[in-house]
Each structure stands twice: as structure tokens, then as C-alpha cells.
Amino acid sequence: MNRTFAALALTAALAATAGCGGGAQSGADDISEVTLRVGDQIAGAEPLLEAAGELEDVPYRIEWSTFTSGPPLLEAVHAGAVDIGQVGNTPPVFAAAAGSDIRIVAAFDAAPTASSIIVPAGSPIREPADLAGASIAVAKGSSAHGHLLGVLTDEGLSFDDVDVNYVQPSDALASFSEGGVDAWAVWDPYVSQAEDRTGARILVDAEGYVNTYTFQVANTAALEDPALAAALEDYVRRIHRAVLWSRENPREYAEVWSEHSGLPVEVTEQAARRRDPVPRLIDDELVAAEQALADSFADAGEIPESPRIADFVDDRFNGIVPEAPGAGPGAGEEPAAAGGR
């Protein structure tokens, strides 16, 4: 689904900001004629920006496209149908393994409570080890796929020890609700939705199993176009501000998110509080964590070989990473250690 957000026409240029790895784009580029094509999911960059007031003075047009999960979104980024979109930790691994024309340009630390493996309320599955032999729904190449891999590996299990059903979240919700699978690896707001609709029980979240980064991922050709790159910088700034705003105003964010998604506001508010993202630098620690995830998928036979993640990052916007009050370092400071393994 595509729709165009017509922003107010502005003549002011973007302020120049020096960034790491070559610096951010100069404000000399005229972006008033730019249409930035943004890929979105139910997790909702559009409602986030709208709730935070960041869509009120955009000096270019935004065309939104909605995807069911990160992998198809990044396929669109690679194809040049979308300029940028937000995904979890695993879609870039699969896209990089396929040699896609993408670059990670912004990163966020999300709370491990944002991703869970859930089971029906009356399920005999009480511990992660009980997943052996179970049927598990998950979207292939999604962050939940990475979470599931981490949990299985930690328990000495492999994908051969479970019955994996690779389905997108909308189909997985129906299957889970009807008892078609024993467990579901997924992220919020789907976790909160399943709890609300079916009384689902969280078996385990992502704490200690996998990194919980989320990313803004851009098309390489868009980054090479001066006007588009300037619009991308402005968009990333707005996302940063909106994310920090949402941490302080989860209810207000949830109300707009509910309007966009059709989910009950109680579901979107719980999801917002569980995610609690913080902007962070693209640095060696992040690249190493993503490389470890890629290596794990290759070892598990889920991708043909492990890509070199460093070839798929672009840190030009590091200089505009803000510091979240009381939530860790911003630009130019030593980042906190990433959780997971």
C-alpha cells in the first residue's frame, strides 16, 4: 500500500553536520523536489513520526509503503523501490548474504522484551528446552528468526530438532490462535496482540540470546544521490528525535499507533513500553555483533555463507546520533556493551 505525505514547502536548506566515516550531507542540496520513499511495517515509523510532530515541517515529500516484515522490505530497498526502511537485526544479514544493494545507516538499541517466543496459555511447554519437537511459527529472515536461532543454540538444539513453519506474522497469528502451531517467535506489537487476543504466555524474551538492534537501512544508489542523501539525513534526524520523544510519551505514541494499525491502544502502549529504543552509534561493537549473528546463521545452514557485515554499513550519520538522557552514550562517546550473544 502506497500513500504520499505532502509536506509543507520549505526553502531553508539542511544545516551541515560533520559525521564519522566521511561526514553527513551538506545542506547545500535542494531537497524541495525530492520524494523520499520509505518502507514501513506495523511497528510504525509513520505513526511514530506523526505522534512526535515530526511530519509537520518536512522539506520534501514522503511516500510510504507498508510491508509485513523486514525481509520483503529490504528486497524493495535492494530493488530501488524504497529508499530507506526500518528493520530488526536479522533482515540485513539475509540481505547481505544475497549481495543486496543496501547499507545500514542508523541503529538503535531496543529492549530485549521487544521480541519473544510465545506459547498458548495452557501449553505444556514451560522452558526453552521443551521446544524440542515443537512446531514453531516464525518469519524467515526476520529478527524473530535470529531470536529463535539464539534460543535453540543455547539449549543445544538446531532447526532440525523442531518443526519450523516459515510464515509472515498475519498468517502466524491466525495459525497460533487456532492451535496450528505450538509456539510463535515474533516481535511486538504481535506479542502484545497475541496476549490480548488469545491469552498467550511469553516463554522467553531475547535477553541474553541475541543482540536487539534495529536499523534504518538505505539503498546504496539513494546514498550516492546528493539530494536524496540530504533528505535521508533529515529523515534519520527526525527518527532519532521521535524515538527519544516516544520514550517519554509512550501513551501519546500508542494512541496514534493504534489509529494507524487498528490495534487496541492497550496493545500498542504495552508494545511501545516494551520496545523502549535508544539511538546508538554504528561502531565496531555493533558490526561485530551483527557479524556474529551472520556467522551463526551460516553455521546453522540457514544462509549459504556468512557475509562481511562491515561491507554493508555506512556510518556517515554517526555525527547526528543524539544522547538519550540516562540511557547511554550518544555521538562521540564510548558506547555501552551490547547485550546478547
mmCIF file of C-alpha atoms in Angstrom:
data_model
loop_
_atom_site.group_PDB
_atom_site.id
_atom_site.type_symbol
_atom_site.label_atom_id
_atom_site.label_comp_id
_atom_site.label_asym_id
_atom_site.label_seq_id
_atom_site.Cartn_x
_atom_site.Cartn_y
_atom_site.Cartn_z
ATOM 1 C CA MET A 1 0.000 0.000 0.000
ATOM 2 C CA ASN A 2 1.444 3.356 -1.069
ATOM 3 C CA ARG A 3 0.395 6.782 0.031
ATOM 4 C CA THR A 4 2.104 10.135 -0.277
ATOM 5 C CA PHE A 5 2.545 12.565 2.549
ATOM 6 C CA ALA A 6 2.630 16.094 1.157
ATOM 7 C CA ALA A 7 4.909 18.105 3.390
ATOM 8 C CA LEU A 8 4.980 21.873 3.681
ATOM 9 C CA ALA A 9 7.209 23.519 1.100
ATOM 10 C CA LEU A 10 10.294 24.963 2.704
ATOM 11 C CA THR A 11 13.169 26.874 1.148
ATOM 12 C CA ALA A 12 15.591 26.572 4.020
ATOM 13 C CA ALA A 13 18.439 24.126 3.426
ATOM 14 C CA LEU A 14 19.581 21.489 5.877
ATOM 15 C CA ALA A 15 22.261 22.527 8.336
ATOM 16 C CA ALA A 16 25.623 20.910 7.654
ATOM 17 C CA THR A 17 26.701 18.390 10.248
ATOM 18 C CA ALA A 18 30.051 16.628 10.328
ATOM 19 C CA GLY A 19 29.778 12.882 10.854
ATOM 20 C CA CYS A 20 32.066 9.916 11.232
ATOM 21 C CA GLY A 21 33.138 7.956 8.173
ATOM 22 C CA GLY A 22 33.068 10.850 5.716
ATOM 23 C CA GLY A 23 30.536 13.118 7.386
ATOM 24 C CA ALA A 24 26.867 13.843 6.854
ATOM 25 C CA GLN A 25 25.444 15.545 3.800
ATOM 26 C CA SER A 26 25.778 19.293 3.341
ATOM 27 C CA GLY A 27 22.682 21.451 3.488
ATOM 28 C CA ALA A 28 23.613 22.977 0.096
ATOM 29 C CA ASP A 29 21.484 20.400 -1.715
ATOM 30 C CA ASP A 30 17.960 21.488 -2.695
ATOM 31 C CA ILE A 31 15.591 18.802 -1.454
ATOM 32 C CA SER A 32 12.284 20.573 -2.060
ATOM 33 C CA GLU A 33 11.683 18.413 -5.149
ATOM 34 C CA VAL A 34 12.745 15.145 -3.507
ATOM 35 C CA THR A 35 10.306 12.310 -2.883
ATOM 36 C CA LEU A 36 11.716 10.013 -0.211
ATOM 37 C CA ARG A 37 10.260 6.520 -0.451
ATOM 38 C CA VAL A 38 10.058 4.963 2.995
ATOM 39 C CA GLY A 39 9.321 1.332 3.802
ATOM 40 C CA ASP A 40 7.251 0.805 6.933
ATOM 41 C CA GLN A 41 5.831 -2.059 8.970
ATOM 42 C CA ILE A 42 3.101 -2.371 11.568
ATOM 43 C CA ALA A 43 5.809 -1.374 14.065
ATOM 44 C CA GLY A 44 5.219 2.015 12.577
ATOM 45 C CA ALA A 45 7.683 4.734 11.605
ATOM 46 C CA GLU A 46 4.824 6.804 10.195
ATOM 47 C CA PRO A 47 2.715 6.879 13.387
ATOM 48 C CA LEU A 48 5.881 7.425 15.421
ATOM 49 C CA LEU A 49 6.843 10.489 13.394
ATOM 50 C CA GLU A 50 3.275 11.761 13.304
ATOM 51 C CA ALA A 51 2.806 11.427 17.055
ATOM 52 C CA ALA A 52 6.074 13.247 17.723
ATOM 53 C CA GLY A 53 5.140 16.103 15.393
ATOM 54 C CA GLU A 54 7.973 15.272 13.014
ATOM 55 C CA LEU A 55 5.797 15.217 9.891
ATOM 56 C CA GLU A 56 4.716 18.840 10.206
ATOM 57 C CA ASP A 57 7.618 20.624 8.510
ATOM 58 C CA VAL A 58 9.258 18.109 6.200
ATOM 59 C CA PRO A 59 11.055 19.893 3.314
ATOM 60 C CA TYR A 60 10.431 17.028 0.845
ATOM 61 C CA ARG A 61 7.690 14.526 0.109
ATOM 62 C CA ILE A 62 7.449 11.142 1.817
ATOM 63 C CA GLU A 63 5.885 8.179 0.036
ATOM 64 C CA TRP A 64 5.076 5.349 2.432
ATOM 65 C CA SER A 65 4.954 1.647 1.562
ATOM 66 C CA THR A 66 3.881 -0.961 4.114
ATOM 67 C CA PHE A 67 5.462 -4.416 4.430
ATOM 68 C CA THR A 68 4.649 -7.455 6.556
ATOM 69 C CA SER A 69 8.204 -7.855 7.883
ATOM 70 C CA GLY A 70 11.812 -6.806 7.358
ATOM 71 C CA PRO A 71 12.902 -9.258 4.614
ATOM 72 C CA PRO A 72 10.379 -8.133 1.956
ATOM 73 C CA LEU A 73 11.058 -4.525 2.947
ATOM 74 C CA LEU A 74 14.772 -4.953 2.265
ATOM 75 C CA GLU A 75 14.016 -6.697 -1.021
ATOM 76 C CA ALA A 76 12.259 -3.474 -2.022
ATOM 77 C CA VAL A 77 15.207 -1.393 -0.802
ATOM 78 C CA HIS A 78 17.584 -3.531 -2.865
ATOM 79 C CA ALA A 79 15.356 -3.220 -5.936
ATOM 80 C CA GLY A 80 15.302 0.560 -5.621
ATOM 81 C CA ALA A 81 11.547 0.642 -4.984
ATOM 82 C CA VAL A 82 12.173 2.032 -1.491
ATOM 83 C CA ASP A 83 14.950 4.387 -0.378
ATOM 84 C CA ILE A 84 15.011 3.562 3.340
ATOM 85 C CA GLY A 85 13.185 1.474 5.920
ATOM 86 C CA GLN A 86 13.431 0.195 9.475
ATOM 87 C CA VAL A 87 14.089 -3.477 10.221
ATOM 88 C CA GLY A 88 15.379 -5.647 13.036
ATOM 89 C CA ASN A 89 18.772 -7.280 13.486
ATOM 90 C CA THR A 90 18.370 -10.242 11.122
ATOM 91 C CA PRO A 91 16.978 -8.921 7.799
ATOM 92 C CA PRO A 92 20.274 -7.144 6.966
ATOM 93 C CA VAL A 93 22.124 -10.436 7.489
ATOM 94 C CA PHE A 94 19.974 -12.245 4.927
ATOM 95 C CA ALA A 95 20.066 -9.268 2.554
ATOM 96 C CA ALA A 96 23.856 -9.056 2.839
ATOM 97 C CA ALA A 97 24.148 -12.802 2.223
ATOM 98 C CA ALA A 98 22.229 -12.239 -1.013
ATOM 99 C CA GLY A 99 24.564 -9.406 -2.028
ATOM 100 C CA SER A 100 21.848 -6.773 -1.816
ATOM 101 C CA ASP A 101 22.489 -3.094 -2.558
ATOM 102 C CA ILE A 102 21.791 -1.921 0.981
ATOM 103 C CA ARG A 103 23.583 -0.084 3.756
ATOM 104 C CA ILE A 104 22.787 0.189 7.458
ATOM 105 C CA VAL A 105 22.774 3.953 8.089
ATOM 106 C CA ALA A 106 21.272 4.282 11.579
ATOM 107 C CA ALA A 107 20.969 1.985 14.575
ATOM 108 C CA PHE A 108 19.009 1.673 17.798
ATOM 109 C CA ASP A 109 19.239 -0.428 20.933
ATOM 110 C CA ALA A 110 15.813 -1.948 21.594
ATOM 111 C CA ALA A 111 14.927 -3.639 24.852
ATOM 112 C CA PRO A 112 15.085 -7.466 24.810
ATOM 113 C CA THR A 113 11.428 -7.501 25.865
ATOM 114 C CA ALA A 114 10.544 -6.339 22.327
ATOM 115 C CA SER A 115 10.939 -9.897 20.980
ATOM 116 C CA SER A 116 9.522 -13.101 22.456
ATOM 117 C CA ILE A 117 8.744 -16.729 21.853
ATOM 118 C CA ILE A 118 5.166 -17.234 22.962
ATOM 119 C CA VAL A 119 3.049 -20.310 23.624
ATOM 120 C CA PRO A 120 -0.666 -20.829 24.316
ATOM 121 C CA ALA A 121 -1.734 -20.211 27.898
ATOM 122 C CA GLY A 122 -2.274 -23.902 28.630
ATOM 123 C CA SER A 123 0.784 -25.169 26.775
ATOM 124 C CA PRO A 124 2.910 -27.879 28.426
ATOM 125 C CA ILE A 125 5.979 -26.024 27.129
ATOM 126 C CA ARG A 126 7.375 -24.376 30.263
ATOM 127 C CA GLU A 127 11.086 -23.982 29.478
ATOM 128 C CA PRO A 128 13.035 -23.258 26.278
ATOM 129 C CA ALA A 129 14.354 -26.839 26.290
ATOM 130 C CA ASP A 130 10.749 -28.018 25.900
ATOM 131 C CA LEU A 131 10.743 -26.603 22.366
ATOM 132 C CA ALA A 132 12.401 -29.810 21.123
ATOM 133 C CA GLY A 133 9.955 -31.422 18.717
ATOM 134 C CA ALA A 134 7.578 -28.458 18.796
ATOM 135 C CA SER A 135 6.064 -26.734 15.779
ATOM 136 C CA ILE A 136 7.165 -23.090 15.764
ATOM 137 C CA ALA A 137 5.933 -20.274 13.546
ATOM 138 C CA VAL A 138 8.432 -17.592 12.530
ATOM 139 C CA ALA A 139 9.005 -15.227 9.609
ATOM 140 C CA LYS A 140 12.113 -16.389 7.739
ATOM 141 C CA GLY A 141 14.933 -13.861 7.874
ATOM 142 C CA SER A 142 13.190 -11.722 10.482
ATOM 143 C CA SER A 143 14.565 -10.638 13.851
ATOM 144 C CA ALA A 144 12.420 -13.370 15.403
ATOM 145 C CA HIS A 145 14.299 -15.904 13.266
ATOM 146 C CA GLY A 146 17.531 -14.678 14.856
ATOM 147 C CA HIS A 147 15.980 -14.844 18.318
ATOM 148 C CA LEU A 148 14.794 -18.406 17.720
ATOM 149 C CA LEU A 149 18.246 -19.416 16.490
ATOM 150 C CA GLY A 150 19.803 -17.996 19.657
ATOM 151 C CA VAL A 151 17.384 -19.829 21.936
ATOM 152 C CA LEU A 152 17.773 -23.160 20.145
ATOM 153 C CA THR A 153 21.566 -22.872 20.103
ATOM 154 C CA ASP A 154 21.643 -22.049 23.804
ATOM 155 C CA GLU A 155 19.647 -25.211 24.518
ATOM 156 C CA GLY A 156 21.894 -27.379 22.338
ATOM 157 C CA LEU A 157 19.161 -27.695 19.719
ATOM 158 C CA SER A 158 19.104 -26.981 15.996
ATOM 159 C CA PHE A 159 16.398 -26.247 13.459
ATOM 160 C CA ASP A 160 16.387 -29.976 12.703
ATOM 161 C CA ASP A 161 15.114 -30.583 16.238
ATOM 162 C CA VAL A 162 11.960 -28.505 15.752
ATOM 163 C CA ASP A 163 9.245 -28.196 13.123
ATOM 164 C CA VAL A 164 9.707 -24.670 11.784
ATOM 165 C CA ASN A 165 6.773 -23.078 9.963
ATOM 166 C CA TYR A 166 8.049 -20.106 7.960
ATOM 167 C CA VAL A 167 5.074 -17.741 7.774
ATOM 168 C CA GLN A 168 4.520 -13.995 7.910
ATOM 169 C CA PRO A 169 3.085 -12.576 11.157
ATOM 170 C CA SER A 170 -0.500 -12.106 9.933
ATOM 171 C CA ASP A 171 -0.750 -15.768 8.922
ATOM 172 C CA ALA A 172 1.153 -16.882 12.003
ATOM 173 C CA LEU A 173 -1.323 -15.095 14.279
ATOM 174 C CA ALA A 174 -4.206 -16.996 12.723
ATOM 175 C CA SER A 175 -2.363 -20.309 12.982
ATOM 176 C CA PHE A 176 -1.317 -19.653 16.573
ATOM 177 C CA SER A 177 -4.832 -18.584 17.563
ATOM 178 C CA GLU A 178 -6.323 -21.763 16.085
ATOM 179 C CA GLY A 179 -3.786 -24.109 17.687
ATOM 180 C CA GLY A 180 -1.985 -24.767 14.419
ATOM 181 C CA VAL A 181 1.476 -24.359 15.983
ATOM 182 C CA ASP A 182 2.917 -24.995 19.422
ATOM 183 C CA ALA A 183 4.881 -21.745 19.644
ATOM 184 C CA TRP A 184 5.446 -18.487 17.821
ATOM 185 C CA ALA A 185 8.657 -16.465 17.635
ATOM 186 C CA VAL A 186 7.729 -12.856 16.936
ATOM 187 C CA TRP A 187 8.141 -9.227 17.954
ATOM 188 C CA ASP A 188 5.845 -6.557 19.310
ATOM 189 C CA PRO A 189 3.145 -5.448 18.699
ATOM 190 C CA TYR A 190 2.321 -9.023 17.672
ATOM 191 C CA VAL A 191 3.332 -10.388 21.078
ATOM 192 C CA SER A 192 1.034 -7.957 22.868
ATOM 193 C CA GLN A 193 -1.711 -8.620 20.320
ATOM 194 C CA ALA A 194 -1.499 -12.382 20.888
ATOM 195 C CA GLU A 195 -1.560 -11.886 24.649
ATOM 196 C CA ASP A 196 -4.630 -9.678 24.333
ATOM 197 C CA ARG A 197 -6.473 -11.855 21.825
ATOM 198 C CA THR A 198 -5.552 -15.384 22.911
ATOM 199 C CA GLY A 199 -4.074 -15.123 26.408
ATOM 200 C CA ALA A 200 -0.693 -16.202 25.034
ATOM 201 C CA ARG A 201 2.132 -16.725 27.507
ATOM 202 C CA ILE A 202 5.679 -15.475 26.983
ATOM 203 C CA LEU A 203 8.079 -18.408 27.158
ATOM 204 C CA VAL A 204 11.240 -16.350 26.799
ATOM 205 C CA ASP A 205 12.244 -12.920 25.531
ATOM 206 C CA ALA A 206 15.533 -12.028 23.827
ATOM 207 C CA GLU A 207 17.526 -11.257 26.968
ATOM 208 C CA GLY A 208 20.928 -12.942 26.692
ATOM 209 C CA TYR A 209 20.222 -14.740 23.429
ATOM 210 C CA VAL A 210 20.833 -12.249 20.629
ATOM 211 C CA ASN A 211 21.562 -8.584 20.017
ATOM 212 C CA THR A 212 18.403 -6.498 19.860
ATOM 213 C CA TYR A 213 19.474 -3.806 17.417
ATOM 214 C CA THR A 214 17.064 -2.254 14.977
ATOM 215 C CA PHE A 215 18.249 -0.386 11.910
ATOM 216 C CA GLN A 216 17.411 2.180 9.304
ATOM 217 C CA VAL A 217 18.630 0.606 6.067
ATOM 218 C CA ALA A 218 19.044 2.598 2.849
ATOM 219 C CA ASN A 219 19.534 1.845 -0.820
ATOM 220 C CA THR A 220 23.113 2.434 -1.962
ATOM 221 C CA ALA A 221 22.072 4.438 -5.031
ATOM 222 C CA ALA A 222 19.977 6.747 -2.843
ATOM 223 C CA LEU A 223 23.022 7.414 -0.664
ATOM 224 C CA GLU A 224 25.037 8.337 -3.749
ATOM 225 C CA ASP A 225 22.470 10.915 -4.894
ATOM 226 C CA PRO A 226 23.273 14.241 -3.131
ATOM 227 C CA ALA A 227 19.680 15.447 -2.808
ATOM 228 C CA LEU A 228 18.356 12.056 -1.682
ATOM 229 C CA ALA A 229 21.244 11.659 0.759
ATOM 230 C CA ALA A 230 20.423 15.062 2.258
ATOM 231 C CA ALA A 231 16.787 14.011 2.643
ATOM 232 C CA LEU A 232 17.919 10.735 4.220
ATOM 233 C CA GLU A 233 19.970 12.661 6.769
ATOM 234 C CA ASP A 234 16.978 14.811 7.651
ATOM 235 C CA TYR A 235 14.764 11.723 7.914
ATOM 236 C CA VAL A 236 17.220 9.982 10.248
ATOM 237 C CA ARG A 237 17.339 13.112 12.432
ATOM 238 C CA ARG A 238 13.557 13.069 12.674
ATOM 239 C CA ILE A 239 13.501 9.382 13.553
ATOM 240 C CA HIS A 240 16.076 9.993 16.292
ATOM 241 C CA ARG A 241 14.041 12.829 17.797
ATOM 242 C CA ALA A 242 10.803 10.870 17.534
ATOM 243 C CA VAL A 243 12.306 7.799 19.196
ATOM 244 C CA LEU A 244 13.518 9.852 22.151
ATOM 245 C CA TRP A 245 10.140 11.589 22.358
ATOM 246 C CA SER A 246 8.332 8.218 22.403
ATOM 247 C CA ARG A 247 10.380 7.075 25.385
ATOM 248 C CA GLU A 248 8.962 9.976 27.380
ATOM 249 C CA ASN A 249 5.460 9.856 25.878
ATOM 250 C CA PRO A 250 4.542 6.195 25.295
ATOM 251 C CA ARG A 251 0.806 6.725 25.765
ATOM 252 C CA GLU A 252 0.609 9.552 23.238
ATOM 253 C CA TYR A 253 2.608 7.499 20.755
ATOM 254 C CA ALA A 254 0.406 4.464 21.400
ATOM 255 C CA GLU A 255 -2.771 6.413 20.672
ATOM 256 C CA VAL A 256 -1.578 7.454 17.205
ATOM 257 C CA TRP A 257 -0.115 3.993 16.572
ATOM 258 C CA SER A 258 -3.491 2.487 17.477
ATOM 259 C CA GLU A 259 -5.255 4.751 14.979
ATOM 260 C CA HIS A 260 -2.898 3.690 12.193
ATOM 261 C CA SER A 261 -2.826 -0.037 12.968
ATOM 262 C CA GLY A 262 -6.342 -0.686 14.213
ATOM 263 C CA LEU A 263 -4.898 -2.385 17.299
ATOM 264 C CA PRO A 264 -6.310 -1.560 20.746
ATOM 265 C CA VAL A 265 -4.415 1.264 22.405
ATOM 266 C CA GLU A 266 -3.668 -1.035 25.353
ATOM 267 C CA VAL A 267 -1.809 -3.308 22.931
ATOM 268 C CA THR A 268 0.166 -0.527 21.273
ATOM 269 C CA GLU A 269 1.039 1.087 24.599
ATOM 270 C CA GLN A 270 2.366 -2.174 26.018
ATOM 271 C CA ALA A 271 4.352 -2.722 22.824
ATOM 272 C CA ALA A 272 5.773 0.804 22.958
ATOM 273 C CA ARG A 273 6.893 0.374 26.562
ATOM 274 C CA ARG A 274 8.471 -2.993 25.817
ATOM 275 C CA ARG A 275 10.468 -1.731 22.838
ATOM 276 C CA ASP A 276 11.966 1.354 24.531
ATOM 277 C CA PRO A 277 14.557 2.011 21.772
ATOM 278 C CA VAL A 278 17.616 4.247 22.086
ATOM 279 C CA PRO A 279 19.606 5.720 19.167
ATOM 280 C CA ARG A 280 23.169 4.429 19.064
ATOM 281 C CA LEU A 281 26.329 4.696 17.004
ATOM 282 C CA ILE A 282 27.232 2.383 14.156
ATOM 283 C CA ASP A 283 30.563 1.207 15.532
ATOM 284 C CA ASP A 284 32.906 -1.761 15.687
ATOM 285 C CA GLU A 285 30.938 -3.325 18.527
ATOM 286 C CA LEU A 286 27.714 -3.246 16.553
ATOM 287 C CA VAL A 287 29.376 -4.622 13.424
ATOM 288 C CA ALA A 288 30.972 -7.424 15.457
ATOM 289 C CA ALA A 289 27.625 -8.378 16.996
ATOM 290 C CA GLU A 290 25.946 -8.464 13.593
ATOM 291 C CA GLN A 291 28.872 -10.442 12.176
ATOM 292 C CA ALA A 292 28.478 -12.999 14.958
ATOM 293 C CA LEU A 293 24.788 -13.294 14.100
ATOM 294 C CA ALA A 294 25.614 -13.781 10.420
ATOM 295 C CA ASP A 295 28.197 -16.428 11.305
ATOM 296 C CA SER A 296 25.621 -18.249 13.430
ATOM 297 C CA PHE A 297 23.127 -18.355 10.571
ATOM 298 C CA ALA A 298 25.806 -19.678 8.220
ATOM 299 C CA ASP A 299 26.836 -22.323 10.761
ATOM 300 C CA ALA A 300 23.184 -23.357 11.067
ATOM 301 C CA GLY A 301 22.898 -23.718 7.290
ATOM 302 C CA GLU A 302 20.241 -21.022 7.054
ATOM 303 C CA ILE A 303 22.354 -18.936 4.630
ATOM 304 C CA PRO A 304 24.962 -20.278 2.161
ATOM 305 C CA GLU A 305 27.864 -18.363 3.698
ATOM 306 C CA SER A 306 28.454 -15.558 6.152
ATOM 307 C CA PRO A 307 28.677 -12.125 4.505
ATOM 308 C CA ARG A 308 31.165 -9.476 5.648
ATOM 309 C CA ILE A 309 28.820 -7.168 7.551
ATOM 310 C CA ALA A 310 31.323 -4.292 7.537
ATOM 311 C CA ASP A 311 30.721 -4.007 3.790
ATOM 312 C CA PHE A 312 27.051 -3.265 4.397
ATOM 313 C CA VAL A 313 27.256 -0.379 6.867
ATOM 314 C CA ASP A 314 27.629 3.357 6.260
ATOM 315 C CA ASP A 315 28.389 5.458 9.333
ATOM 316 C CA ARG A 316 28.104 8.902 7.716
ATOM 317 C CA PHE A 317 25.227 9.808 10.062
ATOM 318 C CA ASN A 318 27.030 8.899 13.292
ATOM 319 C CA GLY A 319 27.622 12.582 13.938
ATOM 320 C CA ILE A 320 23.900 13.251 14.362
ATOM 321 C CA VAL A 321 23.224 10.473 16.888
ATOM 322 C CA PRO A 322 21.718 12.160 19.974
ATOM 323 C CA GLU A 323 22.242 11.083 23.549
ATOM 324 C CA ALA A 324 19.208 9.689 25.322
ATOM 325 C CA PRO A 325 19.050 11.132 28.859
ATOM 326 C CA GLY A 326 20.015 8.419 31.296
ATOM 327 C CA ALA A 327 20.068 5.788 28.553
ATOM 328 C CA GLY A 328 23.632 5.535 27.367
ATOM 329 C CA PRO A 329 26.063 7.322 25.081
ATOM 330 C CA GLY A 330 25.414 9.477 22.070
ATOM 331 C CA ALA A 331 27.734 10.566 19.310
ATOM 332 C CA GLY A 332 31.369 10.824 20.147
ATOM 333 C CA GLU A 333 31.182 8.800 23.377
ATOM 334 C CA GLU A 334 32.091 5.226 24.185
ATOM 335 C CA PRO A 335 29.011 3.027 23.646
ATOM 336 C CA ALA A 336 27.720 0.672 26.298
ATOM 337 C CA ALA A 337 28.266 -3.035 25.769
ATOM 338 C CA ALA A 338 25.654 -4.692 23.608
ATOM 339 C CA GLY A 339 23.618 -7.446 25.182
ATOM 340 C CA GLY A 340 23.208 -10.896 23.723
ATOM 341 C CA ARG A 341 25.469 -13.433 22.163
#
